[in-house]
Coordinates of C-alpha atoms and ligand atoms in Angstrom, one line a residue:
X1 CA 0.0 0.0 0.0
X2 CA 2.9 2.2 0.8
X3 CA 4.6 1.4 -2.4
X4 CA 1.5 2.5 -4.4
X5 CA 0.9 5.6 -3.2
X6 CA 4.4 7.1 -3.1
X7 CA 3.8 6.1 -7.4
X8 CA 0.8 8.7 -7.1
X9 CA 2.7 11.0 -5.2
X10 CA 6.5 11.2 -6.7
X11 CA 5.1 12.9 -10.6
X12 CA 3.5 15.9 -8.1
X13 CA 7.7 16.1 -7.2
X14 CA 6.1 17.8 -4.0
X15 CA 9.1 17.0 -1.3
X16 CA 6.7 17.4 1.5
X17 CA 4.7 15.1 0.3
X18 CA 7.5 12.7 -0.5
X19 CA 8.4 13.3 3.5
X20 CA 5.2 12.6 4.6
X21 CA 5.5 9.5 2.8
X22 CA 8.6 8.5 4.4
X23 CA 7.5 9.0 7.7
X24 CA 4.3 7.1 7.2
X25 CA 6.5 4.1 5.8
X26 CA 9.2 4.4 9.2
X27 CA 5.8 3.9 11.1
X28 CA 4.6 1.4 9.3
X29 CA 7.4 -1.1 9.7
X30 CA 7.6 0.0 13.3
X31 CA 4.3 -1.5 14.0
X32 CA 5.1 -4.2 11.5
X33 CA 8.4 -5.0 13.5
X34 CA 5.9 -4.8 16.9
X35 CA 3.5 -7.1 15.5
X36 CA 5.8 -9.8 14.6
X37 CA 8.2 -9.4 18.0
X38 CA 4.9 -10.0 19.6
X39 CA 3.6 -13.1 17.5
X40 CA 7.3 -14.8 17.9
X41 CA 7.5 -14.1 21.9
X42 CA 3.9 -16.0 21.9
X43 CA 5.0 -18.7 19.3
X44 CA 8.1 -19.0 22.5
X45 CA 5.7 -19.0 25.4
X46 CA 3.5 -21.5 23.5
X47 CA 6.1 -23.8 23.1
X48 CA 7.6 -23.8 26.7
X49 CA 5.0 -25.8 28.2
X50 CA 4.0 -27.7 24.9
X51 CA 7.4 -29.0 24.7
X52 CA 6.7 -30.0 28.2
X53 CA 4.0 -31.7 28.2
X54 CA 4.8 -33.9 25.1
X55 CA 8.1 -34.5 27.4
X56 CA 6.2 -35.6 30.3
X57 CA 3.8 -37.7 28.3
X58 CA 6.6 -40.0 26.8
X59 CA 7.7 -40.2 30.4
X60 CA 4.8 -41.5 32.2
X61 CA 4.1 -43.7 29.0
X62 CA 7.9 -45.2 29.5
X63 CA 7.2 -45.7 33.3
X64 CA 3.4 -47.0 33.7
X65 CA 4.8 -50.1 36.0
X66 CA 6.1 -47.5 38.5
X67 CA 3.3 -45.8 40.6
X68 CA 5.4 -43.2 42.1
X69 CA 6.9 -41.8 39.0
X70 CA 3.2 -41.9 37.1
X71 CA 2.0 -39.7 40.5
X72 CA 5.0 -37.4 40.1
X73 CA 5.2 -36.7 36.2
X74 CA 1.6 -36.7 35.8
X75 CA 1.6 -33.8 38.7
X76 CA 4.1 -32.2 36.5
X77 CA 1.7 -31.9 33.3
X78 CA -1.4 -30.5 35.5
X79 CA 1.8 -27.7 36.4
X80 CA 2.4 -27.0 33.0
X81 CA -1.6 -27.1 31.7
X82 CA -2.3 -24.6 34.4
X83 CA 1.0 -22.5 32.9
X84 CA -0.8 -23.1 29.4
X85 CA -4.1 -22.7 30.1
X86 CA -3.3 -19.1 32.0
X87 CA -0.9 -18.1 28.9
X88 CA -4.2 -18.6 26.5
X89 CA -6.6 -17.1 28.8
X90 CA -4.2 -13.9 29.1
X91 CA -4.0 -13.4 25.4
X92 CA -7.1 -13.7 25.3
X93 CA -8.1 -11.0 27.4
X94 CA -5.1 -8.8 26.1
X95 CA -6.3 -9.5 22.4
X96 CA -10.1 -7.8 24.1
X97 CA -8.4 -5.0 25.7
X98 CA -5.6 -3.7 23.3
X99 CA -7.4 -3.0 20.2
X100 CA -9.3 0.5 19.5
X101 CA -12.3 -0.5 19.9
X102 CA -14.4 1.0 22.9
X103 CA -15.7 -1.7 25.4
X104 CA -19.7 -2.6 25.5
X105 CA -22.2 -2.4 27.7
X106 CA -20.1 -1.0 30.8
X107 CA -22.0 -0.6 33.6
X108 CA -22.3 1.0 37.3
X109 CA -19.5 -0.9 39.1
X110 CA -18.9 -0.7 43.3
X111 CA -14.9 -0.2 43.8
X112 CA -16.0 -2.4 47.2
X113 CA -17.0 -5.1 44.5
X114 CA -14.1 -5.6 42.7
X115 CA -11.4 -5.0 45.7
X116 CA -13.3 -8.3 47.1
X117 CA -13.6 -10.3 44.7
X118 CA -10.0 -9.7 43.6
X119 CA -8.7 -10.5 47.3
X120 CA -10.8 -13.5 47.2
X121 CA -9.2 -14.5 43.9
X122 CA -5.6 -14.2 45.9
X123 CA -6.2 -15.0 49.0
X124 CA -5.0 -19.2 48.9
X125 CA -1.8 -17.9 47.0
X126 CA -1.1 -15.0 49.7
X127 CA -2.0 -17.6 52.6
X128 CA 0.5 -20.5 50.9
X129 CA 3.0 -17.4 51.9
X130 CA 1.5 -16.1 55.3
X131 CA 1.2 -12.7 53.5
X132 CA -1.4 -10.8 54.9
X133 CA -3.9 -8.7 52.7
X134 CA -5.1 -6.0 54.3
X135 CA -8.3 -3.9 52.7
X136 CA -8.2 -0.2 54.3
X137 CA -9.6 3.5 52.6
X138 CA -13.0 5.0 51.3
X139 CA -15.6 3.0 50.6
X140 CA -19.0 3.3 48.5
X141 CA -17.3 4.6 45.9
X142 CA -18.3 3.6 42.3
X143 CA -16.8 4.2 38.7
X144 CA -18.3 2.8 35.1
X145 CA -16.8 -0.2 33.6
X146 CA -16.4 -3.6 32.9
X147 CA -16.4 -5.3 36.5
X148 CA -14.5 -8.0 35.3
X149 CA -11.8 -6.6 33.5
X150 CA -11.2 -4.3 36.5
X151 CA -11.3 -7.3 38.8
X152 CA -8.8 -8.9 36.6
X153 CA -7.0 -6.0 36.7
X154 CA -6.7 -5.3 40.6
X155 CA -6.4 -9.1 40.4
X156 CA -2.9 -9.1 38.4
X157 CA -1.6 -6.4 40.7
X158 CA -2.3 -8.2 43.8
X159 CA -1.7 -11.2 42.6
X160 CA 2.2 -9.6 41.6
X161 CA 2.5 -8.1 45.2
X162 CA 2.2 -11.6 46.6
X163 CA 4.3 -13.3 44.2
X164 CA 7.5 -10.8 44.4
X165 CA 7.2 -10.3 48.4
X166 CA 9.0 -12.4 51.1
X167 CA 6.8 -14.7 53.0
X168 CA 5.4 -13.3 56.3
X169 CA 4.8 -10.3 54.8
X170 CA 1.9 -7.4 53.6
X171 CA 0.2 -6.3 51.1
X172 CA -2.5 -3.2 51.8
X173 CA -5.3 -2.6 49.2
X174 CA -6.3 1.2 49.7
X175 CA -8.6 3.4 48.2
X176 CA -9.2 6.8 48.1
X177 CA -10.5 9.6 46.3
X178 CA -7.5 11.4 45.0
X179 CA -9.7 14.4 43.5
X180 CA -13.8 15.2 43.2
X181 CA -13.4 13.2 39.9
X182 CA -11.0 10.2 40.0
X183 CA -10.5 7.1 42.4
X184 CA -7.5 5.5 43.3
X185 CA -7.0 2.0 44.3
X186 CA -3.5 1.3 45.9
X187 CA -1.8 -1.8 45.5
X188 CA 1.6 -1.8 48.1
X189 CA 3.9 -4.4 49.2
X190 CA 6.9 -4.9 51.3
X191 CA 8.7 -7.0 48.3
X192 CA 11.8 -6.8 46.2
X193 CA 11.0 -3.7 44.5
X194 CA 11.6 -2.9 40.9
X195 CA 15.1 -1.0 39.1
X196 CA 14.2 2.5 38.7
X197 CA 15.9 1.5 35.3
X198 CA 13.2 -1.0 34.8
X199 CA 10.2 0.9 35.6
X200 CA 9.1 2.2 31.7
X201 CA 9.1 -1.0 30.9
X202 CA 7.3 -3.4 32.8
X203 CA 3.9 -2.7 31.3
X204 CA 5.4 -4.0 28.1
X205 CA 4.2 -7.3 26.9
X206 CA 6.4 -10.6 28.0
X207 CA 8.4 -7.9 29.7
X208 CA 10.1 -9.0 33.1
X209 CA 12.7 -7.9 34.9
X210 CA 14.1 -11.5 35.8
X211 CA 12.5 -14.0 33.6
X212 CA 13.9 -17.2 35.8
X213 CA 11.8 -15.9 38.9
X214 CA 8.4 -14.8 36.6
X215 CA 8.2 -18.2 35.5
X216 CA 8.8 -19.7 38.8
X217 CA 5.8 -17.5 40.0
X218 CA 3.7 -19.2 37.0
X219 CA 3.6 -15.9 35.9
X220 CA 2.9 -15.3 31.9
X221 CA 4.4 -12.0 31.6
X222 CA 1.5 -10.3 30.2
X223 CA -0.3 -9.3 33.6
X224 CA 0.7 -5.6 33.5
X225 CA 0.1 -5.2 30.3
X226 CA -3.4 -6.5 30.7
X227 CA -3.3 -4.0 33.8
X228 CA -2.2 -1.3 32.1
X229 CA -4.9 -1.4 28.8
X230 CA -7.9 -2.7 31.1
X231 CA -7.1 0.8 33.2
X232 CA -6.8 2.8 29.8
X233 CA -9.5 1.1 28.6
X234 CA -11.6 2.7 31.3
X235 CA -10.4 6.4 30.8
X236 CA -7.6 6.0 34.2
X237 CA -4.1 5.6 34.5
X238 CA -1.8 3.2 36.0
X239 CA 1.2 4.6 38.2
X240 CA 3.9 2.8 39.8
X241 CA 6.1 4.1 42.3
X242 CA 9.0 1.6 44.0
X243 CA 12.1 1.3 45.8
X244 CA 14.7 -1.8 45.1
X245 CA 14.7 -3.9 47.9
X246 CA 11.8 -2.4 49.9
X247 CA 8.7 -2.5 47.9
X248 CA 6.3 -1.2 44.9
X249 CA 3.0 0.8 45.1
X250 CA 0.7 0.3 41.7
X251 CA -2.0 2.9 41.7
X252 CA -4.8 2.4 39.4
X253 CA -6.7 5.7 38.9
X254 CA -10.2 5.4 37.6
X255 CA -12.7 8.5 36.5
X256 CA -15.1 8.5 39.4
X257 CA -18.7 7.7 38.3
X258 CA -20.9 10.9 40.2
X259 CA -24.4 11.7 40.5
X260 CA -25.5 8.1 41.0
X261 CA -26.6 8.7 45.1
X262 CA -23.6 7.2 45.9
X263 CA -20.8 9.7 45.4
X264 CA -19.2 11.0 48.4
X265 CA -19.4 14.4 46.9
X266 CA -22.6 16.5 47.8
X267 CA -24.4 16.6 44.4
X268 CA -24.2 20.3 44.7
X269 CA -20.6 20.3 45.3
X270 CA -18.6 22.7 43.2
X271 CA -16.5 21.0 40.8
Ligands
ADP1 P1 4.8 -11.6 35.3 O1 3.8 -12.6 34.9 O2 6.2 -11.8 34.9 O3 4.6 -11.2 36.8 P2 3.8 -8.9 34.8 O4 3.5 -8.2 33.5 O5 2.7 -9.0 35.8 O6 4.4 -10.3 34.4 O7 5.0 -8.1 35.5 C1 6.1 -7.8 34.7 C2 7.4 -7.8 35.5 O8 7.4 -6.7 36.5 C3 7.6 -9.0 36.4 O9 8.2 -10.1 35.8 C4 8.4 -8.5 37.6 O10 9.8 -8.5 37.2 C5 7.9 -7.0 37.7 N1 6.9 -6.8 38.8 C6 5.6 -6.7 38.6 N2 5.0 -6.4 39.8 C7 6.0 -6.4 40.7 C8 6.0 -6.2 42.2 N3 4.9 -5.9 42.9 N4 7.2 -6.2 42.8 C9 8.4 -6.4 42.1 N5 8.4 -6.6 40.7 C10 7.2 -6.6 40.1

């Protein structure tokens, strides 16, 4: 398509045009160069637990008169379907969230709502470490979404705050209303903290910072990116603030939904 039009454009021998052009082309294989970074770190993931699995199968197959092995190998593939069966359901909801298209049929959500059901989600992995989640902040507060992309959302950051945290540790869920028109929802632990080096680009897809202790978290590497397109997706921003070695705060700031009876704001309130 490129090709074509800079034919239609070069007889006009209008060099802006001819920049444009160039530009436009630059962009293009950007995005092109994106797409297919993207489609060979997923072809990679894919084949991790694939590879695996088939493994594992010809194992068990080559030790059916040994009970103990069969218990132990077979243990193994559950491990890496989980790992698989996460990886698909991430894409999944990355593919829902990343495009341009505006979500449907959002509706009246309670922050309350989602902050539960996203500890509840968390709550055997953060026991399996004695870390305690505590819930503190405003409640009654409501914004308009998609309740369970913003539950997934809080979801990946507590689930994150748990896995890169010490055992015997905490991890505090706040909220609060940062102005008349946006909520916050504070995610903090008391983990291993992130490179300030590091920071810009944790959000990007398959990015972590050491991929030997991700996968040993079963993480797929895609939970802040789903975090940070579910939260853009919803008109908010996500903001992280952290300190090597002594913990990260993730703040997900949402537009506040008003007028609905339930705002803390008088509905007189000056804006
Ligand atoms: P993963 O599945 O690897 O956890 P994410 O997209 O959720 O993928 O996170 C990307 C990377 O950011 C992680 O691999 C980890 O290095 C870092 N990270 C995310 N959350 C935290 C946290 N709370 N504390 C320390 N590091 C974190």
């Amino acid at each position: 398509e490129g090709r074509w039009f800079a034919v239609r454009v070069a007889p006009l021998g209008t060099h802006g045009l001819v920049l444009v052009l160039a530009e436009d082309l630059t962009e293009m294989r950007r995005v092109e160069a994106i797409r297919r970074d993207f489609v060979a770190n997923v072809s990679h993931e894919l084949k991790t637990p694939v590879g695996a699995l088939a493994l594992l199968a010809e194992t068990v197959a080559g030790a059916a008169d040994d009970p103990d092995a069969v218990r132990r190998f077979t243990g193994r593939m559950q491990h890496e379907s989980v790992r698989l069966t996460n990886l698909v359901q991430d894409l999944m909801t990355l593919s829902r969230v990343q495009g341009d298209e505006p979500l449907d049929a959002l509706r009246r959500v309670a922050v309350d709502d989602i902050i539960a059901e996203a500890v509840d989600r968390c709550q055997i992995k953060a026991e399996a470490k004695d870390i305690e989640l505590v819930c503190g902040g405003l409640s009654g507060l409501r914004v308009r979404g998609d309740e369970e992309l913003l539950t997934t959302a809080l979801r990946n950051l507590i689930d994150n705050a748990v896995a890169y945290s010490p055992e015997h540790t905490k991890v505090a869920i706040g909220t609060r209303q940062a102005d008349p028109d946006h909520v916050e929802v504070t995610v903090t632990d008391q983990g291993i903290g992130i490179p300030e080096v590091e920071l810009e680009r944790i959000f990007e897809r398959f990015y972590r910072v050491d991929p030997a202790r991700s996968r040993q978290t079963g993480g797929t590497g895609l939970g802040l990116a789903i975090v940070k397109h579910v939260t853009t997706k919803h008109g908010g921003e996500v903001v992280v603030w952290s300190k090597e070695g002594s913990g990260s705060t993730f703040t997900l700031r949402l537009p506040l939904l008003r007028g609905d009876g339930h705002s803390t704001q008088p509905p007189t309130a000056p804006r």
